[in-house]
Amino acid sequence: MSRIETADVVVIGAGIIGAACAEALSASGLRVLVVDRGAPAGGTTAGGEGNVLLSDKAPGPELDLAVLSRRLWPELIEALRAELGDEAARVEWEPKGGLVVATDQDAVGPLAILAEAQREVGVEAVELTPDEARAMEPHLTEQVAGAVHYPGDAQLQPVLAATAMLAAVRARGGEVRGGAEAHGLVFDAWGKVAGVHVGRETIACDAVVNACGPWAGHFSVAVGAPIEVLPRRGMVLVTGPLPHVVGRKVYAADYVAAVASSNVDLQVSAVVESTATGTVLIGSSRQRVGFDEALQVEVLRRLARSAVKLFPVLAGVPVMRTYGGFRPYTPDHLPVIGEDPRFPGLWHASGHEGAGIGLAPATGRLLADLMCGRESEVDPLRFKVDRPAVIAEVRT
């Protein structure tokens, strides 16, 4: 394939969000170039657990986006299989459900209130007694005070998913370039985006999508349209392969509060799930430390202790490796999806924090609908760029 010198859209960032946007745009008939300064799917996406969750979101715009995404993921996977073949579209999709556990009585009431609110907007949330929860997960702690089962929660392998979507972009005449850094925009006489500088080249295009994940804020500043997207670090422990220990995603009830918190201090909440290979993933931590990649042993210790509290059987199990990543965080905890009013032709798709894997297909669909002038299935206004939490000029 010849290198693209002119594209309809250039997507900056080849992680799961950039891949989903590129896939949706190319499916709409646009010629798409995806560029990433690193390896495609090699940044935040490679450090993700692959969660597709409804359980951790209160009713509102993010849950609306999550419900749409949960419907779209299986449809998208089947479409990619038909287009690319089974092997190229293998993403390890597991609709295994999730279990949220309260280990003290004080957490039972808030968990039940959240579940009732979610049911009112169509999410399946089944309240369980402690005995029912342990019957579902036999290795669960005896200290269960209450639980809610979410059959709609799922998991996939995020690198495989992003790679499959990027393969579809290529199959439709687009291009994906790794090791290619975008560092500036070109504008026409009316101030509309007309191109982007990539390395030593200038690619002519009608639109540019900032899908740089945790680095979206940096890119926005570099092109003169700053948005408030910040990095929030998370760590994960990976055990060696084990006999069947955990059947679904299981997490402590305080995880929901940690997701919604704006606290800059370290927060750790138990999240435990098995993978298709038999390893167990242990999270979750959240920390505002900029782009500091230094390994912090205390974070790992707290992750391990929280997991053992939920699943005592994990005590003494060897940890094979640990990895971390930076999640793109916005102050109001909502993604930024839409066109920048300051520079027509500049679009943003970032700020999903730890929910990017789950929200990717709906984000791509929403962006493509907006760009192509179609009616969207979710209300785009809550995700708009020019809201006070995202643009400093709006706050002043």
Coordinates of N, CA and C in Angstrom, one line a residue, residues 9 11 23 32 34 36 66 101 124 126 147 184 212 217 237 247 277 287 312 327 345 356 384 387 389:
V9 N -9.4 12.1 7.2 CA -9.2 12.3 8.6 C -7.9 11.7 9.1
V11 N -6.2 10.5 12.5 CA -6.4 10.2 13.9 C -5.1 10.1 14.6
E23 N -11.9 3.1 13.1 CA -12.8 2.1 12.5 C -14.1 2.6 12.2
V32 N -8.9 7.2 6.2 CA -8.3 7.5 7.5 C -6.9 7.1 7.6
V34 N -4.0 6.8 10.6 CA -3.8 6.7 12.1 C -2.3 6.8 12.3
D36 N 0.8 7.3 15.5 CA 1.1 7.2 16.9 C 2.6 7.3 17.0
A66 N -21.9 3.7 28.1 CA -21.5 2.3 28.4 C -22.5 1.3 27.9
V101 N -19.1 -6.7 45.7 CA -19.2 -7.3 47.0 C -19.0 -6.3 48.1
E124 N -29.2 -4.7 34.2 CA -29.6 -5.8 35.0 C -28.6 -5.9 36.2
V126 N -28.7 -7.8 40.0 CA -29.4 -8.7 40.8 C -28.7 -8.7 42.2
A147 N -24.1 -8.4 48.1 CA -23.5 -8.4 46.8 C -24.5 -8.1 45.8
G184 N 1.9 19.4 15.0 CA 1.3 20.7 14.7 C 0.3 20.6 13.6
C212 N -5.2 11.0 21.9 CA -3.9 10.7 22.5 C -3.9 10.2 23.9
G217 N -3.9 16.1 26.6 CA -3.8 17.4 27.1 C -2.5 18.1 26.5
L237 N -1.4 -6.3 39.3 CA -0.6 -7.5 39.6 C -1.1 -8.6 38.8
G247 N -14.5 -16.8 38.8 CA -15.3 -17.1 37.6 C -15.6 -15.8 36.8
T277 N -6.0 -17.4 30.1 CA -4.8 -18.2 30.2 C -4.7 -18.8 31.7
Q287 N -3.8 7.0 41.2 CA -2.8 8.0 41.7 C -2.6 9.1 40.8
P312 N -9.3 -15.0 50.1 CA -8.2 -15.5 51.0 C -7.3 -16.6 50.3
R327 N -4.0 6.6 32.9 CA -5.4 6.8 32.4 C -5.7 8.2 32.1
G345 N -12.6 21.5 12.6 CA -11.8 20.4 12.0 C -10.9 19.7 13.0
G356 N -12.0 3.3 29.1 CA -11.8 3.5 27.7 C -12.1 2.2 26.9
K384 N -19.3 17.4 25.3 CA -18.7 18.5 24.4 C -17.4 19.1 25.0
R387 N -16.9 22.8 27.7 CA -17.6 22.8 29.0 C -16.5 23.2 30.1
A389 N -15.3 22.2 32.8 CA -14.3 21.3 33.4 C -13.1 21.0 32.5

